[in-house]
Amino acid sequence: MTEWGHCMLKRTVRRSCQLSAESIAKDLQTSCGLQISTTIVHRELHGKGCHGRTAASKPYITKCNAKCRVQ
């Protein structure tokens, strides 16, 4: 993937609310005329740190809770 392709991918991800590889590949094909497969988009997004999962909620642990958990 060229440097221009990387820049267009970044711009598309910033504009897009949905981060599916299929929708981004279609958007790049229609707006830029860039022929790119969904596999390459997925690989590039994964390399940039977009993993397609939400963060797990972590409970707020106070000193009292920590002491109770240890026991």
CSV table of C-alpha atoms in Angstrom, one decimal:
chain,number,residue,atom,x,y,z
A,1,MET,CA,0.0,0.0,0.0
A,2,THR,CA,1.4,3.4,-1.0
A,3,GLU,CA,1.8,6.4,1.3
A,4,TRP,CA,-1.1,8.1,-0.4
A,5,GLY,CA,-3.2,5.0,0.3
A,6,HIS,CA,-2.3,5.2,4.0
A,7,CYS,CA,-3.3,8.9,4.1
A,8,MET,CA,-6.7,8.2,2.4
A,9,LEU,CA,-7.3,5.3,4.8
A,10,LYS,CA,-6.7,7.5,7.8
A,11,ARG,CA,-8.9,10.2,6.4
A,12,THR,CA,-11.7,7.7,5.7
A,13,VAL,CA,-11.5,6.2,9.2
A,14,ARG,CA,-11.7,9.7,10.8
A,15,ARG,CA,-14.8,10.6,8.8
A,16,SER,CA,-16.5,7.2,9.2
A,17,CYS,CA,-18.5,6.2,12.3
A,18,GLN,CA,-18.6,2.5,11.2
A,19,LEU,CA,-15.2,0.8,11.2
A,20,SER,CA,-16.0,-2.2,9.1
A,21,ALA,CA,-13.4,-3.1,6.6
A,22,GLU,CA,-16.0,-3.7,3.9
A,23,SER,CA,-17.6,-0.2,4.2
A,24,ILE,CA,-14.2,1.5,4.3
A,25,ALA,CA,-13.0,-0.4,1.2
A,26,LYS,CA,-16.2,0.5,-0.7
A,27,ASP,CA,-15.8,4.2,0.4
A,28,LEU,CA,-12.1,4.2,-0.8
A,29,GLN,CA,-13.1,2.7,-4.1
A,30,THR,CA,-15.9,5.1,-4.8
A,31,SER,CA,-14.4,8.4,-3.5
A,32,CYS,CA,-10.7,7.9,-4.4
A,33,GLY,CA,-10.8,5.3,-7.2
A,34,LEU,CA,-8.4,3.2,-5.1
A,35,GLN,CA,-8.8,-0.5,-5.7
A,36,ILE,CA,-8.2,-2.1,-2.4
A,37,SER,CA,-9.4,-5.4,-0.9
A,38,THR,CA,-11.1,-5.7,2.5
A,39,THR,CA,-8.3,-8.0,3.7
A,40,ILE,CA,-5.7,-5.2,3.1
A,41,VAL,CA,-8.0,-2.7,4.9
A,42,HIS,CA,-8.5,-5.0,7.8
A,43,ARG,CA,-4.7,-5.7,8.0
A,44,GLU,CA,-3.9,-2.0,7.9
A,45,LEU,CA,-6.5,-1.1,10.5
A,46,HIS,CA,-5.2,-3.9,12.8
A,47,GLY,CA,-1.7,-2.6,12.4
A,48,LYS,CA,-2.9,0.9,13.4
A,49,GLY,CA,-4.5,-0.4,16.6
A,50,CYS,CA,-8.1,-0.6,15.5
A,51,HIS,CA,-9.2,-4.1,16.7
A,52,GLY,CA,-12.9,-4.1,16.3
A,53,ARG,CA,-13.9,-4.8,19.9
A,54,THR,CA,-14.9,-2.6,22.8
A,55,ALA,CA,-13.0,-2.2,26.0
A,56,ALA,CA,-14.1,-4.3,28.9
A,57,SER,CA,-15.7,-2.3,31.7
A,58,LYS,CA,-13.5,-2.3,34.8
A,59,PRO,CA,-15.0,-1.8,38.2
A,60,TYR,CA,-13.8,1.1,40.3
A,61,ILE,CA,-11.7,-0.6,43.0
A,62,THR,CA,-11.5,1.4,46.3
A,63,LYS,CA,-9.1,0.5,49.1
A,64,CYS,CA,-11.9,-1.1,51.0
A,65,ASN,CA,-12.9,-3.2,47.9
A,66,ALA,CA,-9.3,-4.2,47.4
A,67,LYS,CA,-8.9,-5.3,51.0
A,68,CYS,CA,-12.1,-7.4,50.8
A,69,ARG,CA,-11.0,-9.0,47.6
A,70,VAL,CA,-7.6,-10.0,49.1
A,71,GLN,CA,-9.4,-11.7,52.0
